[in-house]
Coordinates of C-alpha atoms and ligand atoms in Angstrom, one line a residue:
X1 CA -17.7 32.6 -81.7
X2 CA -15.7 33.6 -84.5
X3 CA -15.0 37.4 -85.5
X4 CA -13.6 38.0 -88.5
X5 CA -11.7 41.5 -89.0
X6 CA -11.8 42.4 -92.9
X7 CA -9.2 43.9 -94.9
X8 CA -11.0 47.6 -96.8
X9 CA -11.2 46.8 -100.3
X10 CA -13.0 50.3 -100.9
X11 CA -10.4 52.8 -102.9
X12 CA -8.8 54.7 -100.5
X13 CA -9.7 53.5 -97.1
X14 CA -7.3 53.2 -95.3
X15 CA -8.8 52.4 -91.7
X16 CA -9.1 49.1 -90.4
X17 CA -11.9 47.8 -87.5
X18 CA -9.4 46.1 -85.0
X19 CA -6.3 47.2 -83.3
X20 CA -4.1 45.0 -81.3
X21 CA -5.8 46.3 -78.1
X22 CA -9.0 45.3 -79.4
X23 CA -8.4 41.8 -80.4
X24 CA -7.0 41.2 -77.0
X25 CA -10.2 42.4 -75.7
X26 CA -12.7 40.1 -77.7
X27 CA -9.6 37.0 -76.9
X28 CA -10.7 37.8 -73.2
X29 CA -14.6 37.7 -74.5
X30 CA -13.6 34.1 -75.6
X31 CA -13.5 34.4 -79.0
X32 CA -11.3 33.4 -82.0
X33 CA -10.5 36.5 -83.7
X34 CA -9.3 35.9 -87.4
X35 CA -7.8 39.2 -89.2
X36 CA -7.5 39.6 -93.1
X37 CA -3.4 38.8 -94.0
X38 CA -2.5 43.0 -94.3
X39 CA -6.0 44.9 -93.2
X40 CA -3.8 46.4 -90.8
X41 CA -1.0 47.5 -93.2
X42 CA -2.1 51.4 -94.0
X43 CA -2.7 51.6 -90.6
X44 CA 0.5 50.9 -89.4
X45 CA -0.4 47.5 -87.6
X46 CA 1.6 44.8 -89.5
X47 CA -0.1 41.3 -89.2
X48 CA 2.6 40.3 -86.8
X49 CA 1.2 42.9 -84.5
X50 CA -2.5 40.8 -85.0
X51 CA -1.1 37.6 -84.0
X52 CA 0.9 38.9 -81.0
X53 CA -2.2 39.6 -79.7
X54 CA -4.2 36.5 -79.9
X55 CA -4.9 36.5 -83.3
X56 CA -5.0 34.4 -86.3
X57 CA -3.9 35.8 -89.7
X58 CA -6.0 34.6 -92.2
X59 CA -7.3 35.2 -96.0
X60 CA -11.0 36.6 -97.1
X61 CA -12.7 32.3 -97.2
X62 CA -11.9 32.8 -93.2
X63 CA -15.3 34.9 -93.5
X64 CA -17.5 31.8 -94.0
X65 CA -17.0 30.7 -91.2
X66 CA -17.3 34.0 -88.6
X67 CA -20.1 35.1 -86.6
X68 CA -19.0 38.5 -86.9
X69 CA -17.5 40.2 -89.0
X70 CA -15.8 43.8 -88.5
X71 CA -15.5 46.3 -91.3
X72 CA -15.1 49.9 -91.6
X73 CA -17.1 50.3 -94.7
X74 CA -20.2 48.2 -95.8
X75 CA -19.4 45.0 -97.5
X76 CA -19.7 44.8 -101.3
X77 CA -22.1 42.1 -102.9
X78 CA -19.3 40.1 -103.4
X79 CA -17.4 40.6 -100.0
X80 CA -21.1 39.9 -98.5
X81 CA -21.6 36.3 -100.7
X82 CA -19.0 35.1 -98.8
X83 CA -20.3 35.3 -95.3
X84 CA -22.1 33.1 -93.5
X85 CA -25.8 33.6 -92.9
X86 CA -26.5 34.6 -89.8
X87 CA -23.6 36.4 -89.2
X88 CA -23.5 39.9 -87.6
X89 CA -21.6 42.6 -89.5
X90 CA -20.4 45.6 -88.0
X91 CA -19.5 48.8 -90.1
X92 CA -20.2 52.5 -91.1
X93 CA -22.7 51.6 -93.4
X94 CA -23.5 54.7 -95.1
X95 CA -27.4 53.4 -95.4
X96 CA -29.3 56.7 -96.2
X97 CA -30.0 56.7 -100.2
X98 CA -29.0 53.0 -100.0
X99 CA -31.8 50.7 -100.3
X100 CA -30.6 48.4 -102.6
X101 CA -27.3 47.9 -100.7
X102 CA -29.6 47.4 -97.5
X103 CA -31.9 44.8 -99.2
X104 CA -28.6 43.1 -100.1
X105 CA -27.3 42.7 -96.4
X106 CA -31.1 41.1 -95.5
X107 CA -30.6 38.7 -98.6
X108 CA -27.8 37.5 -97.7
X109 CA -29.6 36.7 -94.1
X110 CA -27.3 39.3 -92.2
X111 CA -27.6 40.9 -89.1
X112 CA -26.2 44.5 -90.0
X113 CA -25.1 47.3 -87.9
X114 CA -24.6 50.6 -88.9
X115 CA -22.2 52.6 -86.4
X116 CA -23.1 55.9 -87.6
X117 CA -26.7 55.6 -86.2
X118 CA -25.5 55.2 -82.8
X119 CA -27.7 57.4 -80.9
X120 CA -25.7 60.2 -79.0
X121 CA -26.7 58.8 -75.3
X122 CA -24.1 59.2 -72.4
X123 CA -24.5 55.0 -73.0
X124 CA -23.2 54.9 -76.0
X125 CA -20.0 58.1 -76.0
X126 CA -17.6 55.3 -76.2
X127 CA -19.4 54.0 -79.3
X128 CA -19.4 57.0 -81.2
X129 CA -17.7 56.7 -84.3
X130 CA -19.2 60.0 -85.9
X131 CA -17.5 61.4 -83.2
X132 CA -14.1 59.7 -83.1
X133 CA -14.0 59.7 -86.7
X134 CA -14.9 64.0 -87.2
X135 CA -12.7 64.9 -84.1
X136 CA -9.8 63.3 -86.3
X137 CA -11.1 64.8 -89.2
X138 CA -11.1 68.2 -88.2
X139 CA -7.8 68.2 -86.8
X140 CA -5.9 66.5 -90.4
X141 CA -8.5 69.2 -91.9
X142 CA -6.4 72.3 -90.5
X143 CA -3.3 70.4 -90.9
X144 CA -4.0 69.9 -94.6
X145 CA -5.3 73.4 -95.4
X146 CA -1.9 74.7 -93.4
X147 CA 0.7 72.7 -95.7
X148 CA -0.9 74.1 -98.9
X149 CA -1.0 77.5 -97.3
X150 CA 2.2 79.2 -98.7
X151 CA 2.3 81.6 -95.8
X152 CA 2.7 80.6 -91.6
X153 CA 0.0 80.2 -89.6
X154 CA 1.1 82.1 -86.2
X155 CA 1.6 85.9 -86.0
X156 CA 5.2 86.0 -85.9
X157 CA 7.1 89.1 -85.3
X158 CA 10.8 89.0 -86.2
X159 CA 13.7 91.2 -86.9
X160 CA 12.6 91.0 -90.5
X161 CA 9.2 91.9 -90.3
X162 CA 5.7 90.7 -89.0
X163 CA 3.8 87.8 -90.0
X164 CA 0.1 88.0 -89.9
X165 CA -1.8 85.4 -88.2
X166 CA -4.0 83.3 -90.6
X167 CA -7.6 84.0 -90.3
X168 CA -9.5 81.0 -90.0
X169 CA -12.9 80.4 -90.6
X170 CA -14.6 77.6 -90.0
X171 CA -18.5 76.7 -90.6
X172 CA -20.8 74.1 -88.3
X173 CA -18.9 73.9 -85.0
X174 CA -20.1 70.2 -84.1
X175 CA -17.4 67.5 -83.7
X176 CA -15.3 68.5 -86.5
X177 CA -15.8 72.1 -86.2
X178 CA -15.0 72.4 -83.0
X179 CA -11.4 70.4 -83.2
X180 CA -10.7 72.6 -86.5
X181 CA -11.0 75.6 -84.2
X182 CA -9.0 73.7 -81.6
X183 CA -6.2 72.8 -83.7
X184 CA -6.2 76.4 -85.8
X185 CA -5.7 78.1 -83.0
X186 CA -3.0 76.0 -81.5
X187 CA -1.5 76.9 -84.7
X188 CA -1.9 80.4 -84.0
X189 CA -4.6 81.8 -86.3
X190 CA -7.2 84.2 -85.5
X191 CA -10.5 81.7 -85.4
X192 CA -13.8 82.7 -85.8
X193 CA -16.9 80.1 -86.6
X194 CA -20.3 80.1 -87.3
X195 CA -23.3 77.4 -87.0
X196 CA -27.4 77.3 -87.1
X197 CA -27.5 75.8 -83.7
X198 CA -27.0 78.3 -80.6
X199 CA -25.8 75.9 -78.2
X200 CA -22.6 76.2 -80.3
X201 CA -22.6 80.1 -79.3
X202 CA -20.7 79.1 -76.3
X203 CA -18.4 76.2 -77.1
X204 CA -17.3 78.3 -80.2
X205 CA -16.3 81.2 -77.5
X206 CA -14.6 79.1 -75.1
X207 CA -12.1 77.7 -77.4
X208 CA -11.1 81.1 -78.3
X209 CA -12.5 81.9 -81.3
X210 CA -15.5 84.2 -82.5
X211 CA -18.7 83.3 -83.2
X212 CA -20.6 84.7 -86.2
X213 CA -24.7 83.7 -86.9
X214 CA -28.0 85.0 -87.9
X215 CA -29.3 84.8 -84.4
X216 CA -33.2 85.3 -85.3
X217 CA -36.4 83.1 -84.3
X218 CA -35.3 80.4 -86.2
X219 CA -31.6 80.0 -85.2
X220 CA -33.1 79.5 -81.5
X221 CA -35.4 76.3 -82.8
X222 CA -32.6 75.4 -85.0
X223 CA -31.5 72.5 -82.9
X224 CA -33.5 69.1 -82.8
X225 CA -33.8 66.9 -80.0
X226 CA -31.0 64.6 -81.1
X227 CA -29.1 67.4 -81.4
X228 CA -28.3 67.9 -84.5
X229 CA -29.3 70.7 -86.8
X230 CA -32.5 71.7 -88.8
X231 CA -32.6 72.5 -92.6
X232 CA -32.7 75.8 -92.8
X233 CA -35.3 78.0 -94.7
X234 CA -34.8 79.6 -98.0
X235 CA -35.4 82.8 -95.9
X236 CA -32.6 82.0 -93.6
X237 CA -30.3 80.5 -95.9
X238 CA -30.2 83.8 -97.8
X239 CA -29.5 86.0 -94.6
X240 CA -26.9 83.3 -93.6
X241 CA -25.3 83.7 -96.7
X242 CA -25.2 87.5 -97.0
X243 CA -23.2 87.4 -93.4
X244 CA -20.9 84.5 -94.9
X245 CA -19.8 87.0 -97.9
X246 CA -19.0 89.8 -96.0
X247 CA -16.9 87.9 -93.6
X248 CA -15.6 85.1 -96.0
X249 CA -13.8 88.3 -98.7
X250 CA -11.5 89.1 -95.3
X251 CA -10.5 85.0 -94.4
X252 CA -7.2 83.3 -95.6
X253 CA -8.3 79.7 -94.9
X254 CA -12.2 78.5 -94.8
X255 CA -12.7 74.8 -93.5
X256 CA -16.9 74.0 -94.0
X257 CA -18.0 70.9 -91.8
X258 CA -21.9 70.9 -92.1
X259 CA -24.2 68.6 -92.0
X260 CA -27.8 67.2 -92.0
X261 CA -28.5 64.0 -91.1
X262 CA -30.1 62.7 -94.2
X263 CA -29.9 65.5 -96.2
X264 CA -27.5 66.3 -98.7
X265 CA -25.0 69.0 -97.1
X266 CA -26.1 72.7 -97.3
X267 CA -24.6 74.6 -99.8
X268 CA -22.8 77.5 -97.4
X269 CA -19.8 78.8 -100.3
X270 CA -20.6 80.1 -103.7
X271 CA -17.8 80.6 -106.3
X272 CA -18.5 84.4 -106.2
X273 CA -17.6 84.0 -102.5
X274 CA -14.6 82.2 -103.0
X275 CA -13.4 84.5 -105.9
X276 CA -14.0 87.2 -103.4
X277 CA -10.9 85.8 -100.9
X278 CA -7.5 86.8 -101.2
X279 CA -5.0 85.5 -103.7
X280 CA -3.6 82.0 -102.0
X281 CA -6.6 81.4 -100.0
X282 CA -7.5 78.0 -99.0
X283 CA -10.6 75.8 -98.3
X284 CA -11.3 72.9 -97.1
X285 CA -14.8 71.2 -97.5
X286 CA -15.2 67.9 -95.1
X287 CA -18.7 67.5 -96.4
X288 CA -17.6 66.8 -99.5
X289 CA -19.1 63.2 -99.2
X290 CA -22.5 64.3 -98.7
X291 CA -22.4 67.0 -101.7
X292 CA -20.3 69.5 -100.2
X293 CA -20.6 72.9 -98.7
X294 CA -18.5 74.4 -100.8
X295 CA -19.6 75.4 -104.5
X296 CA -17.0 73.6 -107.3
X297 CA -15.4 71.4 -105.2
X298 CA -14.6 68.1 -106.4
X299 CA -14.8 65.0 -104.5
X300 CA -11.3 63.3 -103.7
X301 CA -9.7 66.1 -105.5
X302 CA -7.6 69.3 -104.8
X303 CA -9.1 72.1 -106.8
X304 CA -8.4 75.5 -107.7
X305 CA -12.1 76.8 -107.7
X306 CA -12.1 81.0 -108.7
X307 CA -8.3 81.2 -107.8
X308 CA -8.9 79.2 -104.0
X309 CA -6.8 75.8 -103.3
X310 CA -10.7 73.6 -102.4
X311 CA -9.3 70.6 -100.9
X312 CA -12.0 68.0 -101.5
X313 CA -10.1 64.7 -100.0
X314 CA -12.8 62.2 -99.3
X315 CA -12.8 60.1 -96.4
X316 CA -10.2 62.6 -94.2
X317 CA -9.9 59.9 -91.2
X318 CA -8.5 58.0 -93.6
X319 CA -5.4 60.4 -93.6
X320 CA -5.0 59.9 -90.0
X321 CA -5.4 56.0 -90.5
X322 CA -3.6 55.0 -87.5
X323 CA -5.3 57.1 -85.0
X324 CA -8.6 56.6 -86.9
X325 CA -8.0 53.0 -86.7
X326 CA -7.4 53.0 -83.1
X327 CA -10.4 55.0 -81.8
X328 CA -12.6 53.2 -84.3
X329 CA -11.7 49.9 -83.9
X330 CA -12.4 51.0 -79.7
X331 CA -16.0 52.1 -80.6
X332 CA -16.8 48.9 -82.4
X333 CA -15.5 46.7 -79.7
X334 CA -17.2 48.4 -76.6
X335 CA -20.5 47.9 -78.9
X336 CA -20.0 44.4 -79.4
X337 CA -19.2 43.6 -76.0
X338 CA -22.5 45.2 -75.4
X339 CA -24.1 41.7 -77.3
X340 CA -21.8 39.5 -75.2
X341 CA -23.6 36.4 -73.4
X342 CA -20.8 35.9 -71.0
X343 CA -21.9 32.5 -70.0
X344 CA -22.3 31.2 -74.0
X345 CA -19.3 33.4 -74.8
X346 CA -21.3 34.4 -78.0
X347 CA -22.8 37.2 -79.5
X348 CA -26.6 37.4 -78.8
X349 CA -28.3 39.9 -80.2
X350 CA -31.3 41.3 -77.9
X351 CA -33.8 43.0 -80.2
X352 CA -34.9 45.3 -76.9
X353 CA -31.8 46.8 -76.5
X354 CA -32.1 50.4 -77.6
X355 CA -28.7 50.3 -79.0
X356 CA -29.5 47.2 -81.1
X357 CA -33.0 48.9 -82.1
X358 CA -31.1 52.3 -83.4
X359 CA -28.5 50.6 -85.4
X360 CA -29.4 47.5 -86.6
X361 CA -30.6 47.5 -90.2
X362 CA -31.4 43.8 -90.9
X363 CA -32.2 40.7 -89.2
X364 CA -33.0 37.5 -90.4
X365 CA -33.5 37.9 -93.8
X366 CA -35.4 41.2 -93.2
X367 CA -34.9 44.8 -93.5
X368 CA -36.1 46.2 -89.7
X369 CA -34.7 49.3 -89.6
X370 CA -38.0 51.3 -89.2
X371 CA -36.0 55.0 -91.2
X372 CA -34.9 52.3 -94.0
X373 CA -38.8 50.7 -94.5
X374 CA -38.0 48.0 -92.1
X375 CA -41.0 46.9 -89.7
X376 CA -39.5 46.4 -86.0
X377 CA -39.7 42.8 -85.1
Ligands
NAD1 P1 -23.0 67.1 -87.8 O1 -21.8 66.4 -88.3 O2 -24.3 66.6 -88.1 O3 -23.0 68.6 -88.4 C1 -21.8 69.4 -88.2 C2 -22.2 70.8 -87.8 O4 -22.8 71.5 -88.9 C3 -23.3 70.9 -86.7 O5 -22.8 71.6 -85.6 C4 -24.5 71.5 -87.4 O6 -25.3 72.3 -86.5 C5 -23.8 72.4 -88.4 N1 -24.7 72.9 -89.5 C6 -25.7 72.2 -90.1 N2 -26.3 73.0 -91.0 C7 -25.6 74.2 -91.0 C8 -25.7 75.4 -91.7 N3 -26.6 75.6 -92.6 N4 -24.9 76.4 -91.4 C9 -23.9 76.3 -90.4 N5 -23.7 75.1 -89.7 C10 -24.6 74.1 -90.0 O7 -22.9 67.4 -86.3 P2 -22.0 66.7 -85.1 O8 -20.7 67.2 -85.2 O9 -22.3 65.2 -85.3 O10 -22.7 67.2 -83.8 C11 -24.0 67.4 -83.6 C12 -24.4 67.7 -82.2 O11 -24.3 66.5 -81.4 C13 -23.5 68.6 -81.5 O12 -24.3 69.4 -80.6 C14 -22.6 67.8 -80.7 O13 -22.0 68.5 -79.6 C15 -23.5 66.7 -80.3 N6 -22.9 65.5 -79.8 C16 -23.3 64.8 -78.7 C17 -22.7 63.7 -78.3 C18 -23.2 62.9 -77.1 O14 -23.9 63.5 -76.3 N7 -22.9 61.7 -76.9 C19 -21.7 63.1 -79.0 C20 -21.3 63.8 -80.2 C21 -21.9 65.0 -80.6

């Protein structure tokens, strides 16, 4: 088999789906790995790096000819025209709200993945891009809100006078959250955090940081099954935010990381509650992609929204590209080795497999994804 590694074409993105460790690995699989002259380039992996490891460097017509292709974002109708029918294509797909772009992918007779709907099974941690991906973007999220900060972070008390420690706030303490709260208060702010799901009661807590909630009937059935959180009621939602105000008016720096899956994101900031922080305050919203949680803040964009610095940079991994790239490019090979026949040394795709059956959109010429229309063949 052939695997073709693509270089992003998407503005901005930065990442790419292979490292050097990972080509090695699908070179031991027995394939021919062909990477895109320069994918690797924003991510710190020159070509050269590519080829050292077993790899040919090659130019987007290379893609006709692969079996699989690798991407970090889902191919364009012109990046997808030019692969091969019946190849498998691997990315974050981004498929809810998409239905065309889906059709698109089962036109063009692809098998397509979507990382992102990965279900959260012991299996499948080392697969886990949401994870890899938020744990980054969490951390270059405090690291971004601290250089725009024009005051330090620690309490620092000198000869000259005390510094106060930043107070950090952050909101939904799931992946992201929780390595915002890890990094802030490595930094040395005072932390505190607040979710709708009360297992993260206790994770907040043992990283050090206080944990704020409406803890009524419905925070305790907040969580689903999968794990991930509810929509809240109107009801709640209005309690929630009466809490937020009061504590938000006494924060420096406000980093919002929540998230429904399938929803847009819940609105947790309004601009009287950011007019209500002190003068140099910062924000940062990483659900900016998904609407934001944060009212006025403008996708891609820094902001000054009622007098607060809203950093609204899409795509945050991105700005960690070469760690992103690395864990990334780990979670998409430890998947496909997962659809390794070792004695064809090719990729066949077993329709059983609940991995396959969670993230795989379309399949020979159909869309099968059952939450995207598809009917399960
Ligand atoms: P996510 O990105 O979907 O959402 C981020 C956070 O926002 C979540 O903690 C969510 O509860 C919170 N949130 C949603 N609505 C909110 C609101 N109105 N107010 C405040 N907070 C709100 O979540 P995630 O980071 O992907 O993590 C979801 C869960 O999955 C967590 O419990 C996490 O520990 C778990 N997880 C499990 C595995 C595994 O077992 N393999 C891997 C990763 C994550």
């Amino acid at each position: 088999n052939i695997v073709f590694v693509a270089r992003e074409i998407t503005d901005g993105e930065t990442r790419v789906a292979a490292s050097a460790e990972t080509v090695k690995k699908m070179k031991s699989f027995g394939f021919d790995v062909v990477v895109e002259a320069g994918a690797g380039a924003a991510s710190r992996i020159p070509d050269g790096e590519f080829e050292a490891a077993g790899a040919r460097i090659g130019s987007f017509t290379d893609a006709a000819a692969a079996d699989v292709v690798l991407k970090v974002r889902r191919p364009s109708l012109s990046e997808l025209s030019g692969y091969k029918n019946g190849a498998a294509v691997i990315a974050i797909m981004d498929p809810y709200g998409n239905d065309e772009a889906i059709a698109a992918l089962a036109g063009a007779g692809l098998s397509a993945f979507a990382m992102e709907l990965m279900p959260r099974i012991t299996r499948a941690q080392s697969m886990d891009v949401l994870s890899s991906q938020a744990n980054l973007a969490g951390y270059q999220a405090v690291i971004e809100a601290a250089a725009v900060y024009d005051r330090a972070m620690p309490m620092m008390m000198t000869a000259a006078g005390t510094v106060p420690a930043a107070k950090v706030f952050v909101m939904g303490a799931g992946v992201a959250g929780l390595q915002a709260i890890a990094t802030a208060r490595r930094l040395g702010a005072a932390v505190s955090a607040t979710d709708v799901r009360p297992a993260a009661r206790e994770q907040v807590a043992s990283l050090g940081a206080k944990f704020i909630a409406v803890e009524d009937d419905e925070f305790k059935a907040a969580e689903t099954a999968g794990g991930y959180a509810k929509e809240m009621s109107a009801d709640y939602q209005a309690k929630q935010a009466a809490l937020v105000a009061e504590h938000i008016a006494k924060q420096d720096i406000v980093i919002t990381t929540a998230l429904i899956p399938g929803r847009p994101a819940p609105r947790l900031v309004s601009r009287a509650m950011l007019s209500s922080m002190k003068p140099g305050a910062v924000a940062v919203d990483l659900a900016v992609e998904r609407g934001g949680n944060i009212e006025g803040v403008v996708a891609g964009e820094v902001a000054d929204v009622e007098g607060v610095c809203v950093i609204g940079f899409a795509n945050m991994p991105g700005r960690v590209a070469a760690s992103a790239s690395a864990l990334y490019a780990k979670n998409l090979v430890t998947f496909l080795e997962t659809m390794v026949n070792k004695e064809s040394r090719s990729v066949v795709v077993n329709l059983d497999d609940e991995l396959v059956r969670a993230t795989m959109l379309t399949y020979a010429g159909d869309v099968v994804h059952p939450a995207f229309g598809g009917v399960k063949k």
